[in-house]
Amino acid sequence: MNEFKDLRIVDNFYQTSSFFPMPTTLIGSVSENGQTNLGAYSLCFPYYIAGKERYAMLLQCRNSSNTAQNILRNKTVSINFIPDDRKYFREAVRLGFPGETTQEKMKNCKFTLLDSESGGVRPQIVQEAFQVFECTWDDSLENAFEDKPGCLEGYEPPYRNFNGITSKFGAHFILKIDKILIKENYYDAIVGGVKASNFPRVPVDYGYRDSTNFWYTKFKKPIPEKIQAKEGDVQSVIYAAERIDPNVTFTKDACAKLTKIPRIFLKAALTQMVNIAKEEGISVIDEAALQIINDKRREEKKKK
């Protein structure tokens, strides 16, 4: 017997027709009078993640919202990831309610705002956030720079496919990540090695809402599941190598020679190789450079 039923797909299907786990973020933008506006958004996801000269997020929102109108006007955005705290989530729900002006919604805001240090006309960032992405809307894609603020009753066609005004009431913004800011303890965890106790407490929005409530789940301690890397898994080595130092890269052939390193020691070995490469003035570790580095590693090992 089929255990699944066919549910009708309607507008806002992620809320009305499904249970869809999403992040809880506060999007900062700059209003006409220069004041930072905070709006609560869950439809904010990684977009360009590799292989391009930039990294980017995708934000979806109502085109009449304060956030959309502000992005159309001056392009800069802060994506603030708030920790799991009931009072923060309650305030995020309040900030997500449509129809209020920036002055009205921000008058008694419970979050603390800090000035951006990135320069230019940028929104302030949320002090309580555990990390913040400072971004700029890439309005060159699809000639989205032609889209202007001001149409609060809906936009008429033609519409963009993926960037700018995409429907009468909708907008998509591809946000180039200019800077990732993260609290010091989480920075140390990412650079030095993450354990379950190092993860920030994050709320997960279930997506589904009814006429009365938003629903979310409180944070629980994350559970690790070991990646069963096998000898010959070049992609695992490449993945780890790309995350050691942006100024030193490994060729695929060099990574292929490192597949026998046990997974548990891989990061430490790659880090040591990168450090030696920088001492030797090597920016690309190929097979020849790998030989030089391994010789140096053996020499250092003999000295211990």
Short mmCIF file of C-alpha atoms in Angstrom, two decimals:
data_model
loop_
_atom_site.label_atom_id
_atom_site.label_comp_id
_atom_site.label_asym_id
_atom_site.label_seq_id
_atom_site.Cartn_x
_atom_site.Cartn_y
_atom_site.Cartn_z
CA MET A 1 0.00 0.00 0.00
CA ASN A 2 1.36 3.45 -0.91
CA GLU A 3 2.23 5.38 2.26
CA PHE A 4 2.40 8.76 0.51
CA LYS A 5 -0.46 11.02 -0.54
CA ASP A 6 -0.37 13.58 -3.33
CA LEU A 7 -0.68 17.05 -1.78
CA ARG A 8 -1.76 19.97 -3.95
CA ILE A 9 1.03 22.47 -4.65
CA VAL A 10 -0.04 26.06 -4.03
CA ASP A 11 1.63 29.46 -3.65
CA ASN A 12 4.30 29.56 -0.95
CA PHE A 13 4.45 25.76 -1.14
CA TYR A 14 7.42 25.62 1.24
CA GLN A 15 5.08 26.97 3.95
CA THR A 16 1.65 25.75 2.90
CA SER A 17 2.32 22.31 1.40
CA SER A 18 5.40 20.96 3.16
CA PHE A 19 7.67 20.85 6.17
CA PHE A 20 10.86 22.41 4.86
CA PRO A 21 13.83 23.05 7.22
CA MET A 22 15.41 26.46 6.70
CA PRO A 23 17.80 28.89 8.42
CA THR A 24 16.60 31.86 10.42
CA THR A 25 18.37 35.06 9.37
CA LEU A 26 17.96 38.78 9.77
CA ILE A 27 18.62 40.69 6.56
CA GLY A 28 19.99 44.17 7.14
CA SER A 29 19.54 46.86 4.50
CA VAL A 30 19.79 50.65 4.40
CA SER A 31 16.56 52.68 4.21
CA GLU A 32 16.17 56.00 2.43
CA ASN A 33 17.01 58.00 5.56
CA GLY A 34 20.16 55.92 6.21
CA GLN A 35 18.66 53.85 9.03
CA THR A 36 19.34 50.11 9.13
CA ASN A 37 16.26 48.00 8.47
CA LEU A 38 16.12 44.40 9.76
CA GLY A 39 13.82 41.86 8.14
CA ALA A 40 13.50 38.18 9.05
CA TYR A 41 14.11 35.77 6.15
CA SER A 42 14.51 32.04 5.74
CA LEU A 43 14.63 31.93 1.93
CA CYS A 44 18.34 32.72 1.88
CA PHE A 45 20.67 30.03 0.54
CA PRO A 46 24.18 29.56 -0.92
CA TYR A 47 24.23 30.21 -4.69
CA TYR A 48 27.78 30.46 -6.11
CA ILE A 49 29.91 28.14 -3.98
CA ALA A 50 32.93 27.24 -6.14
CA GLY A 51 34.53 27.61 -9.54
CA LYS A 52 33.82 31.33 -9.98
CA GLU A 53 35.73 34.48 -9.12
CA ARG A 54 33.15 35.25 -6.42
CA TYR A 55 30.90 33.55 -3.90
CA ALA A 56 27.25 34.44 -3.53
CA MET A 57 23.97 33.90 -1.69
CA LEU A 58 20.44 33.91 -3.11
CA LEU A 59 17.74 35.86 -1.29
CA GLN A 60 14.04 35.59 -2.19
CA CYS A 61 11.55 38.15 -0.90
CA ARG A 62 8.46 40.27 -1.66
CA ASN A 63 9.49 43.03 -4.02
CA SER A 64 7.44 45.58 -2.05
CA SER A 65 9.18 44.81 1.25
CA ASN A 66 11.48 47.32 2.91
CA THR A 67 14.35 44.92 2.29
CA ALA A 68 13.72 44.55 -1.45
CA GLN A 69 13.18 48.26 -1.97
CA ASN A 70 16.36 49.07 -0.08
CA ILE A 71 18.40 46.55 -2.08
CA LEU A 72 17.07 47.98 -5.34
CA ARG A 73 18.10 51.42 -4.11
CA ASN A 74 21.65 50.89 -2.79
CA LYS A 75 22.54 47.17 -3.18
CA THR A 76 24.33 46.49 0.14
CA VAL A 77 23.11 43.81 2.57
CA SER A 78 24.08 42.14 5.83
CA ILE A 79 22.94 38.56 6.47
CA ASN A 80 22.88 38.06 10.24
CA PHE A 81 22.65 34.50 11.59
CA ILE A 82 21.07 34.63 15.04
CA PRO A 83 21.59 32.00 17.77
CA ASP A 84 18.85 29.85 19.24
CA ASP A 85 17.16 31.91 21.92
CA ARG A 86 13.40 32.12 22.30
CA LYS A 87 13.44 35.90 22.80
CA TYR A 88 15.54 36.32 19.62
CA PHE A 89 13.22 34.14 17.58
CA ARG A 90 10.19 35.99 18.92
CA GLU A 91 11.79 39.27 17.87
CA ALA A 92 12.66 37.83 14.44
CA VAL A 93 9.00 36.91 13.95
CA ARG A 94 8.02 40.48 14.87
CA LEU A 95 10.57 41.96 12.46
CA GLY A 96 9.20 39.72 9.71
CA PHE A 97 5.68 41.09 9.94
CA PRO A 98 4.94 43.10 6.76
CA GLY A 99 3.50 46.58 6.47
CA GLU A 100 5.53 48.59 8.97
CA THR A 101 7.99 51.31 8.04
CA THR A 102 11.63 51.01 9.08
CA GLN A 103 11.10 53.65 11.78
CA GLU A 104 8.12 51.76 13.22
CA LYS A 105 9.66 48.29 13.29
CA MET A 106 13.12 49.37 14.48
CA LYS A 107 11.90 51.75 17.21
CA ASN A 108 12.04 49.16 19.99
CA CYS A 109 14.24 46.53 18.32
CA LYS A 110 15.71 44.10 20.85
CA PHE A 111 18.89 43.50 18.82
CA THR A 112 22.04 45.60 19.23
CA LEU A 113 23.38 47.15 16.03
CA LEU A 114 27.08 47.74 15.31
CA ASP A 115 28.53 49.87 12.54
CA SER A 116 30.04 47.99 9.61
CA GLU A 117 33.78 48.40 9.14
CA SER A 118 33.65 47.56 5.43
CA GLY A 119 33.21 51.14 4.24
CA GLY A 120 30.64 52.71 1.97
CA VAL A 121 26.90 52.87 2.60
CA ARG A 122 26.32 49.59 4.41
CA PRO A 123 23.74 48.39 6.92
CA GLN A 124 24.77 47.92 10.53
CA ILE A 125 25.27 44.36 11.74
CA VAL A 126 23.63 42.48 14.63
CA GLN A 127 25.92 42.13 17.63
CA GLU A 128 24.05 39.06 18.93
CA ALA A 129 24.62 37.14 15.66
CA PHE A 130 27.17 34.35 15.69
CA GLN A 131 28.16 35.15 12.11
CA VAL A 132 27.41 37.80 9.51
CA PHE A 133 27.78 37.82 5.71
CA GLU A 134 28.32 41.31 4.31
CA CYS A 135 27.12 41.29 0.72
CA THR A 136 26.51 43.41 -2.37
CA TRP A 137 23.73 42.71 -4.85
CA ASP A 138 25.15 41.78 -8.27
CA ASP A 139 22.71 43.77 -10.41
CA SER A 140 24.80 43.22 -13.56
CA LEU A 141 23.29 39.75 -13.98
CA GLU A 142 20.22 39.77 -16.25
CA ASN A 143 20.57 43.58 -16.50
CA ALA A 144 18.78 43.77 -13.17
CA PHE A 145 20.17 47.29 -12.67
CA GLU A 146 17.21 48.38 -14.80
CA ASP A 147 14.85 47.44 -11.95
CA LYS A 148 14.10 50.45 -9.76
CA PRO A 149 12.43 50.93 -6.36
CA GLY A 150 9.06 52.57 -5.92
CA CYS A 151 6.43 50.10 -7.19
CA LEU A 152 4.82 49.08 -3.91
CA GLU A 153 1.59 47.77 -5.46
CA GLY A 154 3.37 45.23 -7.66
CA TYR A 155 5.59 45.33 -10.76
CA GLU A 156 4.43 44.85 -14.32
CA PRO A 157 6.26 42.55 -16.80
CA PRO A 158 8.68 41.82 -18.32
CA TYR A 159 10.26 39.95 -15.42
CA ARG A 160 13.76 38.59 -14.79
CA ASN A 161 14.31 34.85 -14.60
CA PHE A 162 16.60 34.69 -11.57
CA ASN A 163 17.87 38.13 -10.49
CA GLY A 164 15.91 41.28 -9.73
CA ILE A 165 12.14 41.58 -10.12
CA THR A 166 11.00 38.06 -11.03
CA SER A 167 7.19 38.35 -10.76
CA LYS A 168 4.47 40.87 -9.96
CA PHE A 169 5.14 40.57 -6.24
CA GLY A 170 8.43 38.65 -6.09
CA ALA A 171 12.15 39.36 -6.24
CA HIS A 172 15.36 37.34 -6.28
CA PHE A 173 18.70 38.88 -5.36
CA ILE A 174 22.07 37.29 -6.04
CA LEU A 175 24.24 38.69 -3.27
CA LYS A 176 28.00 38.63 -3.73
CA ILE A 177 29.69 37.82 -0.42
CA ASP A 178 32.18 40.58 0.37
CA LYS A 179 33.13 39.43 3.85
CA ILE A 180 32.29 36.70 6.37
CA LEU A 181 32.45 37.87 9.98
CA ILE A 182 32.32 35.28 12.75
CA LYS A 183 32.63 35.39 16.53
CA GLU A 184 36.10 34.52 17.83
CA ASN A 185 35.28 31.19 19.49
CA TYR A 186 33.67 29.86 16.29
CA TYR A 187 36.54 31.24 14.21
CA ASP A 188 38.96 29.28 16.40
CA ALA A 189 36.85 26.14 16.00
CA ILE A 190 36.79 26.33 12.20
CA VAL A 191 40.51 27.09 11.93
CA GLY A 192 41.66 24.73 14.68
CA GLY A 193 39.20 21.86 14.29
CA VAL A 194 35.50 21.58 15.04
CA LYS A 195 34.03 19.36 17.75
CA ALA A 196 30.37 18.87 18.62
CA SER A 197 30.72 21.31 21.50
CA ASN A 198 32.03 24.04 19.14
CA PHE A 199 28.88 24.41 17.05
CA PRO A 200 26.80 27.55 17.53
CA ARG A 201 23.28 27.06 18.83
CA VAL A 202 21.12 27.72 15.76
CA PRO A 203 17.34 27.72 15.32
CA VAL A 204 15.84 25.84 12.38
CA ASP A 205 12.63 27.20 10.90
CA TYR A 206 10.30 24.39 9.84
CA GLY A 207 8.88 26.41 6.97
CA TYR A 208 5.28 25.40 7.65
CA ARG A 209 3.15 28.14 9.18
CA ASP A 210 -0.54 28.52 9.82
CA SER A 211 -2.62 31.64 10.41
CA THR A 212 -1.45 31.83 14.02
CA ASN A 213 2.13 30.58 14.42
CA PHE A 214 5.58 30.27 12.97
CA TRP A 215 7.20 26.99 13.97
CA TYR A 216 10.83 26.29 14.70
CA THR A 217 12.91 23.73 16.53
CA LYS A 218 15.39 24.49 19.29
CA PHE A 219 19.02 23.52 18.95
CA LYS A 220 20.34 20.18 20.12
CA LYS A 221 23.93 19.00 20.23
CA PRO A 222 25.03 17.94 16.72
CA ILE A 223 25.96 14.30 16.18
CA PRO A 224 28.99 13.47 14.00
CA GLU A 225 28.84 10.73 11.40
CA LYS A 226 32.22 9.63 10.09
CA ILE A 227 32.89 10.01 6.37
CA GLN A 228 34.02 6.64 5.11
CA ALA A 229 36.84 7.91 2.92
CA LYS A 230 38.57 5.12 1.02
CA GLU A 231 42.03 4.92 -0.48
CA GLY A 232 41.86 6.39 -3.95
CA ASP A 233 39.19 8.94 -3.04
CA VAL A 234 40.86 11.91 -4.70
CA GLN A 235 37.84 14.17 -4.25
CA SER A 236 38.11 13.89 -0.47
CA VAL A 237 41.70 15.12 -0.62
CA ILE A 238 40.82 17.92 -3.04
CA TYR A 239 37.94 18.99 -0.80
CA ALA A 240 40.24 19.19 2.24
CA ALA A 241 43.10 20.82 0.34
CA GLU A 242 40.92 23.65 -0.95
CA ARG A 243 40.09 24.64 2.62
CA ILE A 244 43.61 24.98 4.05
CA ASP A 245 44.88 28.27 2.61
CA PRO A 246 43.44 30.32 -0.28
CA ASN A 247 46.96 31.40 -1.31
CA VAL A 248 48.32 27.88 -1.78
CA THR A 249 46.59 25.40 -4.10
CA PHE A 250 47.09 21.70 -4.86
CA THR A 251 46.86 20.20 -8.34
CA LYS A 252 44.67 17.14 -8.84
CA ASP A 253 47.73 14.98 -9.60
CA ALA A 254 49.32 16.06 -6.32
CA CYS A 255 46.12 15.24 -4.44
CA ALA A 256 46.05 11.80 -6.07
CA LYS A 257 49.39 11.04 -4.40
CA LEU A 258 47.95 11.86 -0.97
CA THR A 259 45.00 9.47 -0.89
CA LYS A 260 46.78 7.01 1.42
CA ILE A 261 46.93 9.52 4.25
CA PRO A 262 44.36 8.44 6.87
CA ARG A 263 41.44 10.83 7.03
CA ILE A 264 42.08 11.68 10.67
CA PHE A 265 45.57 12.98 9.82
CA LEU A 266 44.76 14.57 6.45
CA LYS A 267 44.10 18.13 7.60
CA ALA A 268 47.24 18.23 9.76
CA ALA A 269 49.37 16.82 6.93
CA LEU A 270 47.97 19.27 4.37
CA THR A 271 48.45 22.18 6.77
CA GLN A 272 52.09 21.22 7.30
CA MET A 273 52.59 20.95 3.53
CA VAL A 274 51.09 24.39 2.99
CA ASN A 275 53.31 25.91 5.69
CA ILE A 276 56.41 24.42 4.07
CA ALA A 277 55.23 25.55 0.63
CA LYS A 278 54.91 29.14 1.87
CA GLU A 279 58.40 28.99 3.39
CA GLU A 280 59.71 27.79 0.04
CA GLY A 281 57.78 30.40 -1.93
CA ILE A 282 55.54 27.78 -3.57
CA SER A 283 51.97 28.85 -4.38
CA VAL A 284 50.92 25.81 -6.46
CA ILE A 285 51.72 22.35 -5.11
CA ASP A 286 52.13 20.01 -8.07
CA GLU A 287 53.93 16.67 -8.15
CA ALA A 288 57.37 18.29 -8.34
CA ALA A 289 56.61 20.68 -5.50
CA LEU A 290 55.14 17.80 -3.49
CA GLN A 291 58.47 15.97 -3.74
CA ILE A 292 60.30 19.02 -2.38
CA ILE A 293 57.81 19.41 0.44
CA ASN A 294 57.92 15.74 1.40
CA ASP A 295 61.72 15.88 1.50
CA LYS A 296 61.49 18.83 3.88
CA ARG A 297 58.93 16.98 6.02
CA ARG A 298 61.24 13.98 6.28
CA GLU A 299 64.14 16.24 7.28
CA GLU A 300 62.05 17.90 9.97
CA LYS A 301 60.92 14.51 11.24
CA LYS A 302 64.52 13.34 11.62
CA LYS A 303 65.34 16.41 13.74
CA LYS A 304 62.64 15.53 16.30
#
